[in-house]
Coordinates of C-alpha atoms and ligand atoms in Angstrom, one line a residue:
M1 CA -14.4 258.1 155.6
V2 CA -17.2 256.8 158.0
E3 CA -18.1 254.4 155.1
Q4 CA -15.3 254.1 154.3
Q5 CA -13.8 252.4 158.6
Q6 CA -16.7 250.8 158.7
R7 CA -16.2 248.3 155.8
E8 CA -12.8 247.9 156.5
T9 CA -13.4 247.0 160.2
G10 CA -17.4 246.3 160.5
W11 CA -19.2 248.2 163.3
Q12 CA -16.4 249.8 165.1
L13 CA -17.3 252.0 168.2
H14 CA -15.2 254.2 171.4
E15 CA -14.7 252.6 174.7
H16 CA -17.7 255.6 175.6
T17 CA -20.2 254.2 172.8
A18 CA -20.0 250.7 174.2
E19 CA -21.2 251.9 177.3
A20 CA -24.0 253.1 175.7
Y21 CA -24.4 250.0 173.2
E22 CA -24.3 248.1 176.1
R23 CA -26.8 249.9 178.1
H24 CA -29.1 250.2 174.9
L25 CA -29.0 246.9 172.9
V26 CA -27.5 244.9 175.3
Q27 CA -30.1 246.0 177.4
V28 CA -32.8 245.5 174.8
F29 CA -31.5 243.0 172.6
M30 CA -28.9 241.3 172.9
A31 CA -29.2 239.6 176.6
Q32 CA -32.5 238.1 175.8
G33 CA -31.0 236.8 172.2
A34 CA -28.1 235.6 174.0
Q35 CA -30.4 233.0 176.1
I36 CA -31.9 232.0 173.4
L37 CA -28.5 231.3 171.2
V38 CA -26.9 229.7 174.5
E39 CA -30.3 227.5 175.0
L40 CA -30.2 226.5 171.6
A41 CA -26.5 225.6 171.4
G42 CA -26.8 223.4 174.2
V43 CA -24.2 224.9 176.5
G44 CA -23.4 222.3 179.4
E45 CA -21.0 221.6 182.4
G46 CA -17.4 220.9 181.3
D47 CA -18.0 222.1 177.7
R48 CA -15.9 224.8 176.2
V49 CA -17.4 227.6 174.3
L50 CA -15.9 230.2 172.1
D51 CA -18.4 233.8 171.5
V52 CA -17.0 235.6 168.5
A53 CA -17.8 239.1 167.5
T54 CA -18.1 239.1 171.8
G55 CA -19.1 242.7 171.7
T56 CA -19.1 244.0 174.7
G57 CA -19.2 240.1 176.1
I58 CA -23.2 239.5 176.5
V59 CA -23.0 235.7 174.8
A60 CA -19.9 234.8 176.9
R61 CA -21.1 236.1 180.5
T62 CA -24.1 233.8 179.6
A63 CA -23.2 231.0 179.1
L64 CA -20.3 230.4 182.1
P65 CA -22.4 229.7 184.5
R66 CA -23.4 227.1 182.9
T67 CA -19.8 225.9 182.1
G68 CA -19.2 224.9 185.1
T69 CA -15.4 224.6 187.0
D70 CA -14.8 221.8 183.8
G71 CA -15.4 224.6 181.1
K72 CA -14.1 227.4 179.8
V73 CA -15.6 230.4 178.2
A74 CA -13.2 232.2 175.9
A75 CA -14.5 235.6 173.0
V76 CA -13.0 237.4 170.7
D77 CA -13.4 240.5 169.3
L78 CA -11.7 243.0 167.3
N79 CA -12.5 246.6 169.1
E80 CA -10.8 247.2 172.3
G81 CA -13.6 249.7 173.2
M82 CA -15.4 246.6 173.4
L83 CA -13.6 244.8 174.9
A84 CA -12.4 246.8 177.4
V85 CA -16.2 247.2 178.4
A86 CA -16.9 243.7 178.2
R87 CA -13.2 243.1 181.2
R88 CA -15.2 245.6 183.5
L89 CA -18.4 244.2 183.1
S90 CA -17.0 241.0 184.3
E91 CA -14.6 240.6 186.8
G92 CA -15.1 239.0 189.1
L93 CA -16.5 235.8 187.4
E94 CA -15.4 232.8 188.0
P95 CA -13.7 231.1 186.3
A96 CA -12.3 234.0 184.6
I97 CA -13.3 234.6 180.9
E98 CA -10.8 234.0 178.3
W99 CA -10.7 238.0 176.3
R100 CA -8.7 238.1 173.4
L101 CA -8.1 240.9 170.7
G102 CA -8.3 239.1 167.7
D103 CA -10.3 239.4 163.7
A104 CA -13.0 236.7 163.4
Q105 CA -11.1 235.6 160.1
N106 CA -8.0 234.7 161.6
L107 CA -8.5 233.3 164.2
P108 CA -6.3 233.4 167.0
Y109 CA -6.9 229.9 168.8
P110 CA -5.5 226.6 167.2
D111 CA -7.0 223.9 165.8
A112 CA -10.2 221.4 167.5
I113 CA -10.4 223.2 169.7
F114 CA -13.9 224.0 171.1
D115 CA -17.2 222.1 171.7
V116 CA -19.3 225.4 170.8
A117 CA -19.2 228.2 169.2
I118 CA -21.8 231.3 169.2
C119 CA -21.9 234.4 167.5
Q120 CA -24.8 236.7 167.9
Q121 CA -24.7 239.1 165.6
G122 CA -21.7 239.0 164.4
L123 CA -21.2 237.7 160.5
Q124 CA -23.2 240.6 158.8
F125 CA -20.4 243.0 159.3
L126 CA -17.4 240.3 158.1
P127 CA -16.2 241.6 154.7
D128 CA -14.8 237.2 153.6
R129 CA -18.1 235.9 156.3
A130 CA -17.2 231.8 154.5
K131 CA -13.6 233.0 155.7
A132 CA -14.5 233.7 159.0
L133 CA -17.4 230.6 158.4
G134 CA -14.4 228.4 157.9
E135 CA -12.1 230.1 161.5
I136 CA -14.9 228.9 163.3
H137 CA -15.6 225.3 161.7
R138 CA -11.3 224.9 162.6
V139 CA -11.6 226.0 165.8
L140 CA -14.8 223.6 167.0
V141 CA -13.6 220.2 167.3
P142 CA -16.2 217.5 165.0
G143 CA -19.6 217.4 166.0
G144 CA -18.9 220.9 167.8
R145 CA -22.4 223.6 168.0
L146 CA -22.6 226.5 165.4
V147 CA -25.6 228.9 166.3
L148 CA -25.3 232.3 165.2
S149 CA -27.4 235.2 165.1
M150 CA -27.7 237.9 162.1
M151 CA -30.3 240.3 161.1
R152 CA -32.0 240.4 157.9
P153 CA -32.8 242.0 155.3
P154 CA -33.9 245.8 155.5
A155 CA -37.2 244.8 154.1
H156 CA -38.3 242.7 156.9
N157 CA -37.1 245.2 159.5
P158 CA -38.6 248.1 158.2
A159 CA -38.3 251.3 160.4
Y160 CA -34.2 250.7 160.5
P161 CA -33.8 252.5 156.9
I162 CA -36.3 254.8 157.3
L163 CA -33.8 256.3 160.4
A164 CA -30.8 255.4 157.8
D165 CA -32.1 257.2 154.8
V166 CA -33.2 260.3 157.3
V167 CA -29.2 260.2 158.7
D168 CA -28.3 260.4 155.3
G169 CA -29.8 264.4 154.5
Y170 CA -27.6 265.0 157.3
L171 CA -24.4 263.2 158.2
E172 CA -21.6 262.9 155.0
A173 CA -21.7 260.1 152.7
G174 CA -21.9 256.8 154.1
A175 CA -23.5 257.1 157.8
G176 CA -26.8 256.7 157.0
E177 CA -24.6 252.9 155.6
V178 CA -23.0 252.2 159.2
L179 CA -27.0 252.1 159.9
R180 CA -27.6 249.5 157.2
S181 CA -25.3 247.4 158.0
P182 CA -26.6 245.5 160.5
F183 CA -29.0 244.4 158.6
A184 CA -27.2 241.7 155.8
D185 CA -28.6 242.0 152.1
I186 CA -28.3 237.4 152.2
S187 CA -31.6 235.2 151.9
T188 CA -32.1 232.1 153.9
A189 CA -30.8 230.0 151.1
E190 CA -27.5 231.8 150.9
L191 CA -27.3 231.6 154.4
R192 CA -28.0 228.1 153.9
E193 CA -25.0 227.5 151.0
L194 CA -22.6 229.9 153.2
L195 CA -22.8 227.5 155.7
T196 CA -23.2 223.8 154.0
A197 CA -20.6 225.3 152.1
T198 CA -17.9 225.2 154.6
G199 CA -18.7 221.6 155.9
F200 CA -21.5 222.9 158.5
Q201 CA -23.6 219.8 159.1
D202 CA -27.8 219.5 159.6
V203 CA -28.2 223.5 159.3
S204 CA -31.4 224.8 160.6
I205 CA -32.3 227.8 159.5
I206 CA -35.1 230.1 161.8
H207 CA -36.3 233.4 161.3
G208 CA -37.4 235.0 164.7
I209 CA -39.7 238.2 164.8
A210 CA -39.5 240.3 168.1
P211 CA -41.6 243.3 168.7
V212 CA -39.4 245.7 168.7
R213 CA -41.6 249.3 171.9
Y214 CA -39.7 252.9 172.8
D215 CA -41.4 255.7 174.2
S216 CA -40.7 256.5 171.0
A217 CA -40.1 257.5 168.2
E218 CA -37.4 259.7 169.3
E219 CA -36.9 257.6 171.4
F220 CA -35.7 255.0 169.7
A221 CA -34.0 257.5 167.2
R222 CA -31.1 259.3 169.8
L223 CA -30.5 255.9 171.5
E224 CA -29.7 253.9 168.5
I225 CA -27.5 256.5 166.9
S226 CA -25.9 256.8 170.7
S227 CA -24.8 253.4 170.4
S228 CA -24.4 253.5 166.6
P229 CA -20.3 253.6 165.1
I230 CA -22.2 256.8 164.0
A231 CA -22.8 258.5 167.3
D232 CA -19.8 261.1 167.3
A233 CA -20.2 261.9 163.8
V234 CA -23.7 263.3 165.6
D235 CA -23.0 264.0 168.7
A236 CA -20.3 267.2 166.8
L237 CA -23.5 267.8 164.7
P238 CA -24.6 272.2 165.1
D239 CA -27.3 271.9 168.3
H240 CA -29.7 273.1 165.8
T241 CA -29.2 270.2 162.9
R242 CA -28.9 267.6 165.3
E243 CA -32.4 269.4 166.4
A244 CA -33.8 269.0 163.2
M245 CA -32.5 265.5 162.0
F246 CA -34.9 264.1 165.0
R247 CA -37.6 265.8 164.3
D248 CA -37.8 264.5 160.8
A249 CA -37.4 261.5 162.2
R250 CA -40.1 262.0 164.0
Q251 CA -42.1 262.2 160.9
A252 CA -40.3 260.0 159.0
L253 CA -41.2 257.1 161.5
D254 CA -44.5 259.0 162.1
D255 CA -46.3 255.0 160.1
F256 CA -45.2 252.9 163.3
V257 CA -46.1 255.4 166.3
D258 CA -49.1 254.7 168.4
D259 CA -50.8 255.5 172.0
Q260 CA -48.0 254.0 173.7
G261 CA -44.6 255.2 171.8
I262 CA -43.5 253.3 168.6
T263 CA -43.5 249.6 168.0
F264 CA -42.2 247.6 164.8
P265 CA -40.6 244.0 163.6
A266 CA -37.0 242.9 163.6
A267 CA -36.6 240.3 162.3
V268 CA -33.4 238.0 162.6
Y269 CA -32.4 234.7 161.4
V270 CA -31.0 231.9 164.0
A271 CA -28.8 229.4 162.3
V272 CA -28.2 225.6 164.0
T273 CA -25.5 223.7 163.2
H274 CA -22.1 221.3 163.8
R275 CA -19.0 220.2 162.2
Ligands
SAM301 C1 -23.0 244.2 167.1 S1 -22.1 243.4 167.6 C2 -22.8 242.1 168.3 C3 -21.7 242.2 169.7 C4 -22.2 241.4 170.8 N1 -22.4 239.9 169.7 C5 -23.4 241.3 170.9 O1 -24.2 240.2 171.4 O2 -23.3 242.7 171.8 C6 -20.6 243.3 166.6 C7 -19.1 243.1 167.4 O3 -18.5 242.5 166.1 C8 -17.3 243.3 165.5 N2 -16.3 242.7 165.3 C9 -16.0 243.5 163.7 N3 -15.6 243.3 162.7 C10 -15.4 242.4 163.5 C11 -14.7 240.5 163.2 N4 -13.5 240.8 162.2 N5 -13.5 240.4 163.8 C12 -13.7 240.1 165.3 N6 -15.0 240.6 165.4 C13 -15.0 241.2 165.0 C14 -17.2 244.9 166.3 O4 -16.1 244.9 167.6 C15 -18.3 244.2 167.4 O5 -17.9 244.7 168.6

């Protein structure tokens, strides 16, 4: 059930989990990533920017101050819980961000109305990535820029698959798969081919590697799970089972533990291209 839902819709969170996502993942990773992507896209005065798979809206909020009063920021996501948090966090911002519920594979916008599209950690969740890229290409003006990021495969992000394996031992089939879903099994060459085949030009792919640190292995496991689609399933476990799972996670991740907590690399693709 968890797996089926994930396959069909990709990283779907209830609103309370979206709040945890904003507190944990956005503050730890996405805020910094958004700054980098907005910078790489060269977002400036007057630009019309689309944030694809916006989640709680960090890319849209980061782009907004750079577009000025002549520009515009629009953002789309499939998940109403994420958008509810995004709307709340952007209350009072001027000009207002245009939030829209919609599917990246069938964007709810006319052709050629954006100068910039940014998709931070969204493409890997889409069942039809080529279709989504085709849609982004369609809504960009000729010469319009696309910048996207996605996690590299599990081999480059060693701590996450270990946590997913532990979860597999405690939850129904597919729960670990949900935690593995951000780490797309796609090579640099395949990502380049996907973008080029869609018609994007001058594709530049960068491998970003950032050190991740938490106070303890257990804190990493708890925060990662609490801001993911399996948060409710883990909450529903009997206390002793849940505690045993976190104990196992602590042991399994021991190789990454040092005297200040736990640290490991997180590796992402960043692609910069234009229509
Ligand atoms: C890991 S979050 C990234 C959110 C945001 N870009 C950020 O930087 O925090 C992935 C997002 O992709 C969204 N998503 C998944 N499938 C989607 C689809 N088909 N169309 C639009 N958004 C989708 C999810 O709802 C979720 O908000």
